[in-house]
XYZ file of C-alpha atoms in Angstrom:
646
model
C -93.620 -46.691 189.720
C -91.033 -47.908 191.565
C -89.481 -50.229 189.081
C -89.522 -47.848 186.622
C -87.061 -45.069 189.033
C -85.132 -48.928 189.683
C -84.427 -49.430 185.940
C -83.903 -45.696 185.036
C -81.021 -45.489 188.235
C -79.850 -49.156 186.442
C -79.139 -47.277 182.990
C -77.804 -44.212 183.949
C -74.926 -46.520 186.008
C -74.939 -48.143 183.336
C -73.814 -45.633 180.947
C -71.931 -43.600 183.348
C -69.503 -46.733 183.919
C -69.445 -46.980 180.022
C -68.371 -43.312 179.714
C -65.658 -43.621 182.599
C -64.344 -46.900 180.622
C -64.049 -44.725 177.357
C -62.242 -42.359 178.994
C -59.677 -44.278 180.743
C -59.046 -46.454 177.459
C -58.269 -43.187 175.481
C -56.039 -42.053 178.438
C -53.949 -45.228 178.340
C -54.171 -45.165 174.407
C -52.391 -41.581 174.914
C -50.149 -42.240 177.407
C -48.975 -45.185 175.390
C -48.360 -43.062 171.924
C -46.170 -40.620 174.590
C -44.116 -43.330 175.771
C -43.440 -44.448 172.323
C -42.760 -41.192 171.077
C -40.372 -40.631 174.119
C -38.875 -44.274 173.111
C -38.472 -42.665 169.849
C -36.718 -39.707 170.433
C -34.522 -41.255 172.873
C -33.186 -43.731 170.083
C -32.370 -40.961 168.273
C -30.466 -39.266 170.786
C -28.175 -41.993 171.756
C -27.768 -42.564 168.046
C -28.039 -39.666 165.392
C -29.803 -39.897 162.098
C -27.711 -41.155 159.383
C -26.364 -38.817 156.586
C -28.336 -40.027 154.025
C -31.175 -37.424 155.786
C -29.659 -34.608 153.705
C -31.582 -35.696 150.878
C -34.728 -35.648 153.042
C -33.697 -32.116 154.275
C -32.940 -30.909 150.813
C -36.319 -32.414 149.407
C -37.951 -30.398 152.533
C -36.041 -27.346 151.772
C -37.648 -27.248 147.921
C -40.861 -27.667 149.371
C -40.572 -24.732 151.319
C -39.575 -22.762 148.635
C -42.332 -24.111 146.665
C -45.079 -23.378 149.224
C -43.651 -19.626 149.460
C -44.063 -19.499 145.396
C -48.075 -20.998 145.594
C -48.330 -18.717 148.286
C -47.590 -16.106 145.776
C -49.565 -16.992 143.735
C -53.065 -16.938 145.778
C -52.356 -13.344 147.290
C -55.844 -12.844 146.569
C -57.513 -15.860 148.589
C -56.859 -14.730 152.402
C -57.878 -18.165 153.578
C -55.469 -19.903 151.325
C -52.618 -17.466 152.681
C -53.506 -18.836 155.926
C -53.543 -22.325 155.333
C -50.077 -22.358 153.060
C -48.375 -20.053 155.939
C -49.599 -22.911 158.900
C -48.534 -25.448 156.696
C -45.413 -23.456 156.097
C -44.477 -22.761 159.574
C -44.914 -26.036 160.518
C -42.374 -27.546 158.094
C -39.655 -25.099 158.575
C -39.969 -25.932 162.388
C -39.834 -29.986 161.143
C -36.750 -29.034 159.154
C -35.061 -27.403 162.070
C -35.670 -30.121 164.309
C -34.605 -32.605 161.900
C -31.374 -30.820 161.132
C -30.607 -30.285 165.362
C -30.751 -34.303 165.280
C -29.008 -35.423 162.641
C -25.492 -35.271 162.378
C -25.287 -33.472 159.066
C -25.501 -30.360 161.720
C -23.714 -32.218 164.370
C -20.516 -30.033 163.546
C -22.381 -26.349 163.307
C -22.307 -25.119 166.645
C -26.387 -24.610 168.021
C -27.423 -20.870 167.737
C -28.932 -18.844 170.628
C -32.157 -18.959 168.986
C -31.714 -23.338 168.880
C -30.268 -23.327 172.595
C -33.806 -21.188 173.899
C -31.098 -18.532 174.942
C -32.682 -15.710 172.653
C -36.153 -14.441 173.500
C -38.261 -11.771 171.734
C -37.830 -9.201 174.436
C -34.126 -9.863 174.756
C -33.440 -9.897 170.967
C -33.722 -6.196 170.663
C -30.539 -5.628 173.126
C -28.000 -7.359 170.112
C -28.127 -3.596 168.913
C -26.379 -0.092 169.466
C -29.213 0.897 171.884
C -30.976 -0.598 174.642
C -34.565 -2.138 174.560
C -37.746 -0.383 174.466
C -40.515 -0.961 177.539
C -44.243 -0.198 176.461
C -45.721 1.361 179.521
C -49.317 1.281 179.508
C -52.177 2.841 177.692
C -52.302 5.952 179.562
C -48.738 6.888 180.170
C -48.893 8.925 176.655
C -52.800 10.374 177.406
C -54.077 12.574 175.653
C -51.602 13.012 172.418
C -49.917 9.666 172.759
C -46.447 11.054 171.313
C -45.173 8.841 173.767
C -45.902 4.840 175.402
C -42.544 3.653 174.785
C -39.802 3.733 176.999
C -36.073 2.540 176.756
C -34.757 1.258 179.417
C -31.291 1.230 181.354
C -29.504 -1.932 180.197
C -25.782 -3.474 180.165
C -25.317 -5.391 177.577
C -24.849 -3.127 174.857
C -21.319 -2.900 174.846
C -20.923 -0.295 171.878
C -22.953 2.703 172.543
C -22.914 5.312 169.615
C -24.742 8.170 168.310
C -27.169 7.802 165.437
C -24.925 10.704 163.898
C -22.014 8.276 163.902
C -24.260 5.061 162.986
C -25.784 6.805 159.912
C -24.887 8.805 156.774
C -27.993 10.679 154.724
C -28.777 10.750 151.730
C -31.482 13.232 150.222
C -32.777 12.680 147.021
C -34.304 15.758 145.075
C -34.399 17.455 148.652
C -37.788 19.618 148.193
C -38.009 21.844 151.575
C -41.503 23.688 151.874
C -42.371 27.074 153.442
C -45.080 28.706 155.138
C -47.694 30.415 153.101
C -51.188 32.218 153.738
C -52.246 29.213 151.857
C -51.031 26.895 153.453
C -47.436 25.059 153.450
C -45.581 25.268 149.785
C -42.344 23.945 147.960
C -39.581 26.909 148.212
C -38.234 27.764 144.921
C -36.118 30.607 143.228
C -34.012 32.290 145.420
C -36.343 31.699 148.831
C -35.216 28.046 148.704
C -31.729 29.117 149.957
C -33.368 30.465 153.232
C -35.301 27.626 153.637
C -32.674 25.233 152.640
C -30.630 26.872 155.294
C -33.580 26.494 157.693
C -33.808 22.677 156.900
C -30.407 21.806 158.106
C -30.465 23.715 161.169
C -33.592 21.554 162.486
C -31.715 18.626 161.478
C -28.550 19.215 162.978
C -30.732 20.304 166.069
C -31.376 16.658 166.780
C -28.518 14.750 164.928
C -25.653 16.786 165.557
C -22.763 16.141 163.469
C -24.419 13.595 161.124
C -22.925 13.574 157.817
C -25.233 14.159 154.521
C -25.182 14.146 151.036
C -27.831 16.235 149.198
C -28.647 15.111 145.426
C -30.689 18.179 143.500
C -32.445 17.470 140.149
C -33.130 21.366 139.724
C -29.922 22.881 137.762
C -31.515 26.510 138.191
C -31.021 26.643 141.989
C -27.739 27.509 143.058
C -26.377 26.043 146.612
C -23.055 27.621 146.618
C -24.127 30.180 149.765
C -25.108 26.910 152.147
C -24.136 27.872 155.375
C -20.254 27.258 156.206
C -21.126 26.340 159.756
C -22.503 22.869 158.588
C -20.884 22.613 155.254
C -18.345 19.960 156.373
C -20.666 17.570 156.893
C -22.885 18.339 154.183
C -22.053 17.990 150.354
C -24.471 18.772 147.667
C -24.731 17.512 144.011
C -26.267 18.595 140.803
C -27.214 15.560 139.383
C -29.241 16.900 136.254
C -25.888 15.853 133.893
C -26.029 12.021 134.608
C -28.578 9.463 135.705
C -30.234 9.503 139.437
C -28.965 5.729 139.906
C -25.170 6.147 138.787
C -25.094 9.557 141.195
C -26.872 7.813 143.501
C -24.550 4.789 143.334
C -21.816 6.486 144.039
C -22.604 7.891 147.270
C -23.356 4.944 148.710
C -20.269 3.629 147.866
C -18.856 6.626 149.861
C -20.640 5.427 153.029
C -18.487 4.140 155.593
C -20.895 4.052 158.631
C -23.218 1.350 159.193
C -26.533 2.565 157.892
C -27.451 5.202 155.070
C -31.129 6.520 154.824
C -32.121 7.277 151.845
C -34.996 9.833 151.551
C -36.721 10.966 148.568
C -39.170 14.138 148.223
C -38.661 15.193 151.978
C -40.245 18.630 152.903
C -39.112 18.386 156.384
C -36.995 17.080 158.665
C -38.434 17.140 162.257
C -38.932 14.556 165.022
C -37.595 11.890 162.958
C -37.187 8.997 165.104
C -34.092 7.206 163.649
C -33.415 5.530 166.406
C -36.396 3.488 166.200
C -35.196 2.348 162.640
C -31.935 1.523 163.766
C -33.140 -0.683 166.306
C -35.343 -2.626 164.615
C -32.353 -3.556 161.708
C -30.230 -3.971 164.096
C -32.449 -6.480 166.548
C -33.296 -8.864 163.348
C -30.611 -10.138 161.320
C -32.943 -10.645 158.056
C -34.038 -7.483 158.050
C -32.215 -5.199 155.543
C -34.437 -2.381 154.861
C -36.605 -0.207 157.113
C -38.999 2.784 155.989
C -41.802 4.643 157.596
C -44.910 6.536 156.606
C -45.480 9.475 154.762
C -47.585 12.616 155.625
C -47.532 15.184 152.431
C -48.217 18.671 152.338
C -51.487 18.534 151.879
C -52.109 16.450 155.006
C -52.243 13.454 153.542
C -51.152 10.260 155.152
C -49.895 6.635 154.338
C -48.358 3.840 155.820
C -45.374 3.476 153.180
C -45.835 -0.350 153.011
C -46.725 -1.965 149.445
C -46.977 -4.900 147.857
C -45.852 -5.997 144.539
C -46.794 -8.833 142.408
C -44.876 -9.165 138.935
C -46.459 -11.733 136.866
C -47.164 -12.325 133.317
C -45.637 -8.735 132.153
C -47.297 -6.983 134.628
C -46.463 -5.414 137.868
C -49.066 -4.650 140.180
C -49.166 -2.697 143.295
C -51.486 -2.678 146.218
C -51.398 -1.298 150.195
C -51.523 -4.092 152.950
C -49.237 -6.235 154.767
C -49.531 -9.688 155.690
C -47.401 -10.179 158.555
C -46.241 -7.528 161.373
C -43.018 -7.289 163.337
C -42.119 -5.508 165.981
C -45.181 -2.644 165.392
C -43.635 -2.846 161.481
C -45.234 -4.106 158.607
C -43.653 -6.620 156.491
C -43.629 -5.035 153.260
C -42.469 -5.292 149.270
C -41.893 -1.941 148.573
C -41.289 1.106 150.476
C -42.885 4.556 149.398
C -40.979 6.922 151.339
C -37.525 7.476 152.540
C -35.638 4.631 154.186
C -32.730 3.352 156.465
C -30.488 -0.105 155.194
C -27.865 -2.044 156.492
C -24.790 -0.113 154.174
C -23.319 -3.208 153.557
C -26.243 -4.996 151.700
C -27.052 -1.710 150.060
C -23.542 -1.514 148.538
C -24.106 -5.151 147.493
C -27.554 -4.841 145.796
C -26.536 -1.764 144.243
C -28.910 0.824 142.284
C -29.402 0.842 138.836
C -26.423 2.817 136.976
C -28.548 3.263 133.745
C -31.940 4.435 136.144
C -33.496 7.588 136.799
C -36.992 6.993 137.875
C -37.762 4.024 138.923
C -34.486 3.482 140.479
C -36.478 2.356 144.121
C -39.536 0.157 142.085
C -35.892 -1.527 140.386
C -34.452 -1.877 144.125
C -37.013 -3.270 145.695
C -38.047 -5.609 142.677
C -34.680 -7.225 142.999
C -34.488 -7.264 146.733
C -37.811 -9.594 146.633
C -36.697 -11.582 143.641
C -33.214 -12.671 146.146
C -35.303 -13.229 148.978
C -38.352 -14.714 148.337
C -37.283 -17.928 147.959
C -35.236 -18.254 150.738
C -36.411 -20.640 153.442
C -34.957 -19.742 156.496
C -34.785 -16.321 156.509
C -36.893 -13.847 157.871
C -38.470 -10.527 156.793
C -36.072 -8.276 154.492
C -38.212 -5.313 154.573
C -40.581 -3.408 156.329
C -42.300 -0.331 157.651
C -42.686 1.183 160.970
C -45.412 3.866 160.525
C -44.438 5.105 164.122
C -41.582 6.750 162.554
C -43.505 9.756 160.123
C -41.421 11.229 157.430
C -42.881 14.971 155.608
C -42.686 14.158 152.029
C -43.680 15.647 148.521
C -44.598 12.450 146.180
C -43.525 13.802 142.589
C -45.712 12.327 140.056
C -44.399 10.260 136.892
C -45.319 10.262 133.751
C -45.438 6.781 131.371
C -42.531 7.726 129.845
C -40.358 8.468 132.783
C -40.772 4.845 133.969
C -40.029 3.323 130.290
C -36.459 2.158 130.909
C -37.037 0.729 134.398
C -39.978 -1.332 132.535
C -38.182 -2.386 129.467
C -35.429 -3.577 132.052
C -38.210 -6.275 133.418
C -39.910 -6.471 130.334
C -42.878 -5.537 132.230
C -45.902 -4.148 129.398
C -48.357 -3.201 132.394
C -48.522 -1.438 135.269
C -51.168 -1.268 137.653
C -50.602 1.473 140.197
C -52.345 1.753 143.662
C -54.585 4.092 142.428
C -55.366 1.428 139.955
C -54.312 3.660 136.840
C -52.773 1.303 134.318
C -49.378 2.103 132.771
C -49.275 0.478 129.136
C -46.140 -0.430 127.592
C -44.496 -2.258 124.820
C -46.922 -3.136 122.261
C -49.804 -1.506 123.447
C -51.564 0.424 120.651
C -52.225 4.317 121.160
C -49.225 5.007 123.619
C -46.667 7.020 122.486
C -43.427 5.160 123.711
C -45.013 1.511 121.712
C -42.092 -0.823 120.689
C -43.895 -3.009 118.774
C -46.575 -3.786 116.482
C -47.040 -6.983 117.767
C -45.420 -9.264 120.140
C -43.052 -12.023 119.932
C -45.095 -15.322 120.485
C -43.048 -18.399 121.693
C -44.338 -21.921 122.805
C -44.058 -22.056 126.827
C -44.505 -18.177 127.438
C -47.889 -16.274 127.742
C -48.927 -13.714 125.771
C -47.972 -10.131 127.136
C -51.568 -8.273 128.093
C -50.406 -5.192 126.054
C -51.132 -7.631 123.106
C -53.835 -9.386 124.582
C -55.943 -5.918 124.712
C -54.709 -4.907 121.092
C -56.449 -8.604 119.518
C -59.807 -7.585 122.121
C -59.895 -4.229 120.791
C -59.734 -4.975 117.335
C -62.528 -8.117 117.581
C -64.542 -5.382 119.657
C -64.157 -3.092 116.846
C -65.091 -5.287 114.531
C -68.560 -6.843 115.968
C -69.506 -2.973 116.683
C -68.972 -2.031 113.237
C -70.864 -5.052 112.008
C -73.863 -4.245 114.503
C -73.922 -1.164 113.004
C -73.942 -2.064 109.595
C -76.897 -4.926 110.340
C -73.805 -7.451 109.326
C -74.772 -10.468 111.086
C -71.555 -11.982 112.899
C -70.471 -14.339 115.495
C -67.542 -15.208 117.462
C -66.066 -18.206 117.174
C -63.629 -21.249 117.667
C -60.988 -20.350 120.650
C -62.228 -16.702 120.458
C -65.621 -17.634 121.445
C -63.819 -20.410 123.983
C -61.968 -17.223 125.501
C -65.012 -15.360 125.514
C -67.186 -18.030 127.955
C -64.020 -19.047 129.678
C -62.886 -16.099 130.908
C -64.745 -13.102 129.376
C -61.813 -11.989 127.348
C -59.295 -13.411 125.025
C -57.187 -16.494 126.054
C -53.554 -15.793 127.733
C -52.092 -18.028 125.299
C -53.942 -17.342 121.649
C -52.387 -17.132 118.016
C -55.088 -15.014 116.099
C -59.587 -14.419 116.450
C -61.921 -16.159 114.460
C -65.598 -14.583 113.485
C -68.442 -15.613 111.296
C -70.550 -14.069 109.202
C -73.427 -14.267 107.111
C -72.431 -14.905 103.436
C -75.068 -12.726 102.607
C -73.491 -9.486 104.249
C -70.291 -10.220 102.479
C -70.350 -7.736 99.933
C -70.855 -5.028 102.562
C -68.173 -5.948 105.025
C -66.198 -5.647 101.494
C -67.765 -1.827 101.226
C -66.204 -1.330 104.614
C -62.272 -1.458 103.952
C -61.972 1.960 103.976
C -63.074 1.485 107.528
C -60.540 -0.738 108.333
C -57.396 0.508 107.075
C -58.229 4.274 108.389
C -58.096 2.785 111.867
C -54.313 1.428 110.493
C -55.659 -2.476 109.990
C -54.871 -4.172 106.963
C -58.166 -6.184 104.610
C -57.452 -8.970 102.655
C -60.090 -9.978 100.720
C -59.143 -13.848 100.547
C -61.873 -15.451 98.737
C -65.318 -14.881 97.269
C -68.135 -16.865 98.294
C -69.404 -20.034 96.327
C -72.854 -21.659 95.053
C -74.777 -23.194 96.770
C -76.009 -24.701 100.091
C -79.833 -25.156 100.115
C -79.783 -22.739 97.629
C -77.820 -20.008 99.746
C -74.310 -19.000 98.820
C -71.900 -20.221 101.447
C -68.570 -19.308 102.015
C -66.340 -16.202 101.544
C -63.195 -15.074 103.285
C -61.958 -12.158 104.742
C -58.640 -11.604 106.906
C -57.776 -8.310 108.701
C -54.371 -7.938 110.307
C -54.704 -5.711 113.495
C -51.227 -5.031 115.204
C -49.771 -8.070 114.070
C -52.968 -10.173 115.012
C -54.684 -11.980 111.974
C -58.564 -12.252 112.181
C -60.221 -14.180 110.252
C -63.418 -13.814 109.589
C -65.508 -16.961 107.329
C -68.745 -16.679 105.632
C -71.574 -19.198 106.647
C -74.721 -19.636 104.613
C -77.108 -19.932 108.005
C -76.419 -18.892 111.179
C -77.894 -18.779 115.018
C -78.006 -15.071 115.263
C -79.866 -14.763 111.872
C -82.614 -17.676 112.612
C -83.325 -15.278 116.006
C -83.824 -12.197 113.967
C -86.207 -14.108 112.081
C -88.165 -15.171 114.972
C -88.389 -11.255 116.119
C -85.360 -12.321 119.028
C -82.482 -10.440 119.998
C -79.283 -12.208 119.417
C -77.635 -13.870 122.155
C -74.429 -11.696 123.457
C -71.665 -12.597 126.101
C -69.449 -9.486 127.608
C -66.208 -9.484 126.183
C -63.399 -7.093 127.056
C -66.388 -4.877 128.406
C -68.333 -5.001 125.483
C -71.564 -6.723 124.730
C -71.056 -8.882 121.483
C -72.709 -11.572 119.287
C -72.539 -15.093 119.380
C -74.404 -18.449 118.764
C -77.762 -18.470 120.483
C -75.942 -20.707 123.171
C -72.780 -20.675 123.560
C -71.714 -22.835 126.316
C -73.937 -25.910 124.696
C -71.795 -24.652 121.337
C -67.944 -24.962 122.736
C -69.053 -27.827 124.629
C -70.195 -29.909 121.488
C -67.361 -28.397 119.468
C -64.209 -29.206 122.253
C -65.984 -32.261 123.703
C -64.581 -33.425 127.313
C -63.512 -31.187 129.940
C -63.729 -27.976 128.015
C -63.403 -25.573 130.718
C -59.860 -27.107 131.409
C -56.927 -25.421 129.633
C -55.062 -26.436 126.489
C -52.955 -24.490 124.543
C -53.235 -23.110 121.120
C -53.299 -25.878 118.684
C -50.209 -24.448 117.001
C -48.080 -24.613 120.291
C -49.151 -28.569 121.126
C -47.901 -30.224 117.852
C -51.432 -30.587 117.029
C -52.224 -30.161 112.623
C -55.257 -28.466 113.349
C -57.465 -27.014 115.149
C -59.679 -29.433 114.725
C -57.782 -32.119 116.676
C -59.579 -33.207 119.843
C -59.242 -31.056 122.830
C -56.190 -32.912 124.487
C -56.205 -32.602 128.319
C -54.044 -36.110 128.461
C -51.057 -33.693 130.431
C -52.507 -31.591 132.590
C -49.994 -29.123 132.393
C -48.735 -26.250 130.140
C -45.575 -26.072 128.203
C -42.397 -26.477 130.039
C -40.969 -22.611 130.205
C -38.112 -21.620 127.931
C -36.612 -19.264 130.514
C -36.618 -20.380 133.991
C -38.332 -18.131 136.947
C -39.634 -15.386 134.383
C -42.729 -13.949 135.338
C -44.404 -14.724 131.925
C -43.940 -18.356 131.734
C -47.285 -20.411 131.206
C -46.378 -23.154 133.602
C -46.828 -21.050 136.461
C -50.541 -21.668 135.913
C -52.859 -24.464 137.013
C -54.911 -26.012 133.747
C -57.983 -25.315 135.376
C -60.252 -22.246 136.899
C -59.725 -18.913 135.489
C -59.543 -16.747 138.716
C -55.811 -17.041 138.673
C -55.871 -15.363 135.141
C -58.296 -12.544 136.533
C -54.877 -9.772 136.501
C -54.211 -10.832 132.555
């Protein structure tokens, strides 16, 4: 017994020595990589990097604008986001540090920010007010209309009133009054005294402050506004010329340093502008600052949206994904806002705009900042600061020319109502039978839907006729690829049984009431197996040619037979026919790597379509017009989640 405790206190020295070795081999090992790294950096102090860095620098610079485009992109992949904004933040703090050593810098003088002079709690005293101090999570018990306080500083050396920092500008001004009912929009001659009572709240807290009112209602008449504030009001009837040229001009009449612009208020009251000031005044980047809305009926948002304009369509959705400050970093603003005058003037609104004058704004604001590396946040939201709005709603039609401007052909609201434009069939403002289809460029989804509804009309009408057809070729590719047809497609091919042919000929009439035009191409011929074959019949829908081609046998007939339903893939939201199995079919009829993407036949140089499926490049057509949101190259050649919004 007692060898056996001598040999088990043996080993466990044993390892115990082993472990203590490890350990202080990996702390030399680290010590060592610090002293070379120190070695390293010291070199490069006594003798700066040479200028042929600014290559490197620029080369580091695209790929920072490249990451911020992928992360674009995968907006819908929140641990991708996170991944590309690490990887992200790390390389813009490599480029800084690379361009603090090298000597390509050596003659900019270091900022605060480089020097470790400019901390987050000091950055907010660069302003025209002092800092804010959060004390504690009961100083504001129970109502919390309070937990921030600012505190007594020096450095500000400009102090000024927000009525001297800011000019206003209301936009279809839309003051409410007190009813049994609840709260209402004045109107008729009632709007007067509420009008009246409107300004005397807001010159209650912002004495002095100078404001421009824009009204969209001709029938109200504002010539008995009070005299005691008209000096620093002046009202406009802008129903004779467009909201963006009126608008335009009285921002170029600004001379203070910010202008709010609010839209649709109701009231006026504890509006904390102030807090909006601050914030665009502590953070150079930022240009625009909004707040959230609370409407008459209670209702309450954040004001913060995001936008994502790609392949004709601009979509919009609530969320941030970063946060400054207590402000969300945001793409759009709902609800009124405050800018920096100066990079108002120089963006400019939309002469030729009425609605859709902000969407227009804040589409170009993103398209000039996005891409820019080292810059921060150009807009955001502070929901803190509540402003009592009335949301008017728009119709299709009202946001036509801010569409056509983009050539956007879809909408998707937050709501997630769809706004059709361009080519779309049934809407009333349609531009187009058919779109324009150019090598390099996807197909707009306005046309995309008018080619699925017709094919979906079609298979339902032969279903119930007892017509036996089929999709096929890239129509049947879309349809097992991606449910739906392909982004890139020049027409729909179907089968049918050359038996039926004479009745899909009875059908014209069908056809050509729904405004499609049948072309009855060829008959069939005699004989395979002793079965007709053949037969050809084209229908142009919108612009779109279908063609449909007679078979003598085909999979969905020889399941009949057997007493089996035929097999059916969803397609545009519809259930519709197709070989018995159609995955084994496009994968014997494409051959390698058919769920990777190749364009049309007709776009590649290809003869025909029945060229093999090339995947030799691995990439789409080079785009004809550089950074438009419809270009095909934007797109991986493989997966079809990133074509889920088409």
């Amino acid at each position: 017994m007692g060898r056996f405790y001598y040999r088990a206190k043996t080993t466990l020295v044993f390892l115990i020595s082993c472990y203590v070795l490890l350990r202080i081999s990996q702390l030399m090992v680290a010590i060592r990589r610090e002293q070379m790294k120190n070695s390293l950096l010291e070199r490069v102090r006594d003798k700066p990097l040479c200028s042929d860095n600014e290559a490197v620098i620029r080369g580091l610079r695209r790929l920072t604008k490249d990451l911020i485009f992928i992360r674009m992109t995968v907006g819908r992949d929140p641990d991708m986001v996170r991944k590309i904004e690490s990887h992200y933040n790390n390389l813009q703090k490599l480029l800084l540090e690379i361009e603090v050593l090298t000597k390509v810098n050596k003659t900019r003088k270091p900022t605060r920010l480089e020097r470790g002079e400019v901390t987050t709690e000091s950055s907010t005293q660069t302003g025209f007010f002092c800092p804010e101090v959060f004390r504690g999570s009961t100083y504001g018990y129970p109502f919390y209309r309070k937990g921030f306080e600012v505190t007594n500083c020096t450095t500000i050396k400009s102090r000024r009133s927000v009525s001297g920092l800011v000019t206003l500008i209301f936009d279809d001004l839309l003051v409410a009054r007190k009813t049994p009912e609840g709260e209402k929009i004045a109107d008729g001659k009632s709007y007067h005294k509420y009008l009246s009572s409107f300004f005397e709240n807001l010159y209650q807290e912002y004495p002095g402050i100078k404001a421009f009112v824009l009204l969209n209602n001709s029938k109200i008449n504002v010539n008995n506004v009070s005299k005691e504030w008209s000096t620093s009001i002046e009202i406009i009837q802008a129903h004779q010329t467009f909201k963006g040229e009126t608008l335009r001009k009285l921002v170029n009449q600004v001379n203070t340093p910010y202008v709010l612009l609010a839209t649709g208020v109701t009231h006026f009251k504890r509006v904390k502008l102030e807090r909006l000031i601050r914030v665009l005044s502590a953070h150079k980047s930022l240009q625009f600052a909004g707040g959230s809305t609370r409407d008459l009926e209670g209702h309450w948002s954040s004001g913060c949206l995001q936008t994502k304009l790609k392949n004709y369509t601009l979509s919009l959705r609530a969320g941030y994904r970063k946060s400054l400050k207590e402000c969300l970093v945001c793409d759009y603003l709902t609800g009124p806002f405050l800018a920096k005058t100066g990079v108002f003037k120089k963006f400019s609104l939309d002469a030729r705009l009425n609605n859709g004058v902000y969407r227009d704004l804040f589409l170009r604001v993103k398209s000039k900042f996005s891409h820019t590396t080292r810059r921060g946040p150009t807009v955001v939201s502070c929901p803190d600061v509540m402003f009592h709005t009335r949301s008017l709603e728009r119709t299709d039609a009202d946001l036509l020319p801010f569409a056509n401007k983009h050539s956007i052909r879809k909408i998707v609201e937050l709501d997630g109502r769809v706004r059709w434009y361009g080519c779309r069939r049934g809407v009333i403002h349609r531009t187009a039978d058919k779109c324009p289809v150019r090598e390099g460029l996807l197909v707009p989804p306005c046309c995309l839907e008018n080619l699925a509804d017709a094919v979906k009309f079609l298979m339902s009408q032969c279903e119930s006729n007892s017509i036996v057809c089929e999709l096929q070729e890239g129509t049947l590719l879309g349809a097992v690829k991606m449910g739906k047809v392909l982004p890139w497609e020049r027409d729909a091919d179907i089968t049918f049984l050359t038996r039926d042919y004479e009745k899909l000929r009875s059908m014209e009439r069908v056809f050509t009431d729904r405004g499609y035009i049948f072309r009855d191409v060829s008959p069939p011929w005699c004989c395979i197996d002793g079965r007709e074959a053949g037969g050809k019949i084209e229908i142009i829908a919108d612009g779109w040619s279908i063609q449909l081609y007679g078979q003598h046998i085909m999979d969905s007939e020889t399941l009949i037979n057997k007493g089996l339903r035929p097999t059916r893939v969803l397609f545009s939201g519809q259930w519709v026919t197709v070989p018995t199995n159609p995955g084994e079919h496009i994968r014997n009829r494409y051959g390698v790597e058919v769920y990777r993407h190749v364009e049309h036949w007709m776009s590649t140089g290809a003869k025909s379509g029945w060229e093999a499926y090339n995947i030799e490049a691995g990439k789409f057509s080079p785009c004809p017009i550089r950074g438009f949101h419809g270009c095909i190259d934007q797109y991986n050649t493989d997966g079809t989640i990133q074509f889920e919004e088409i």
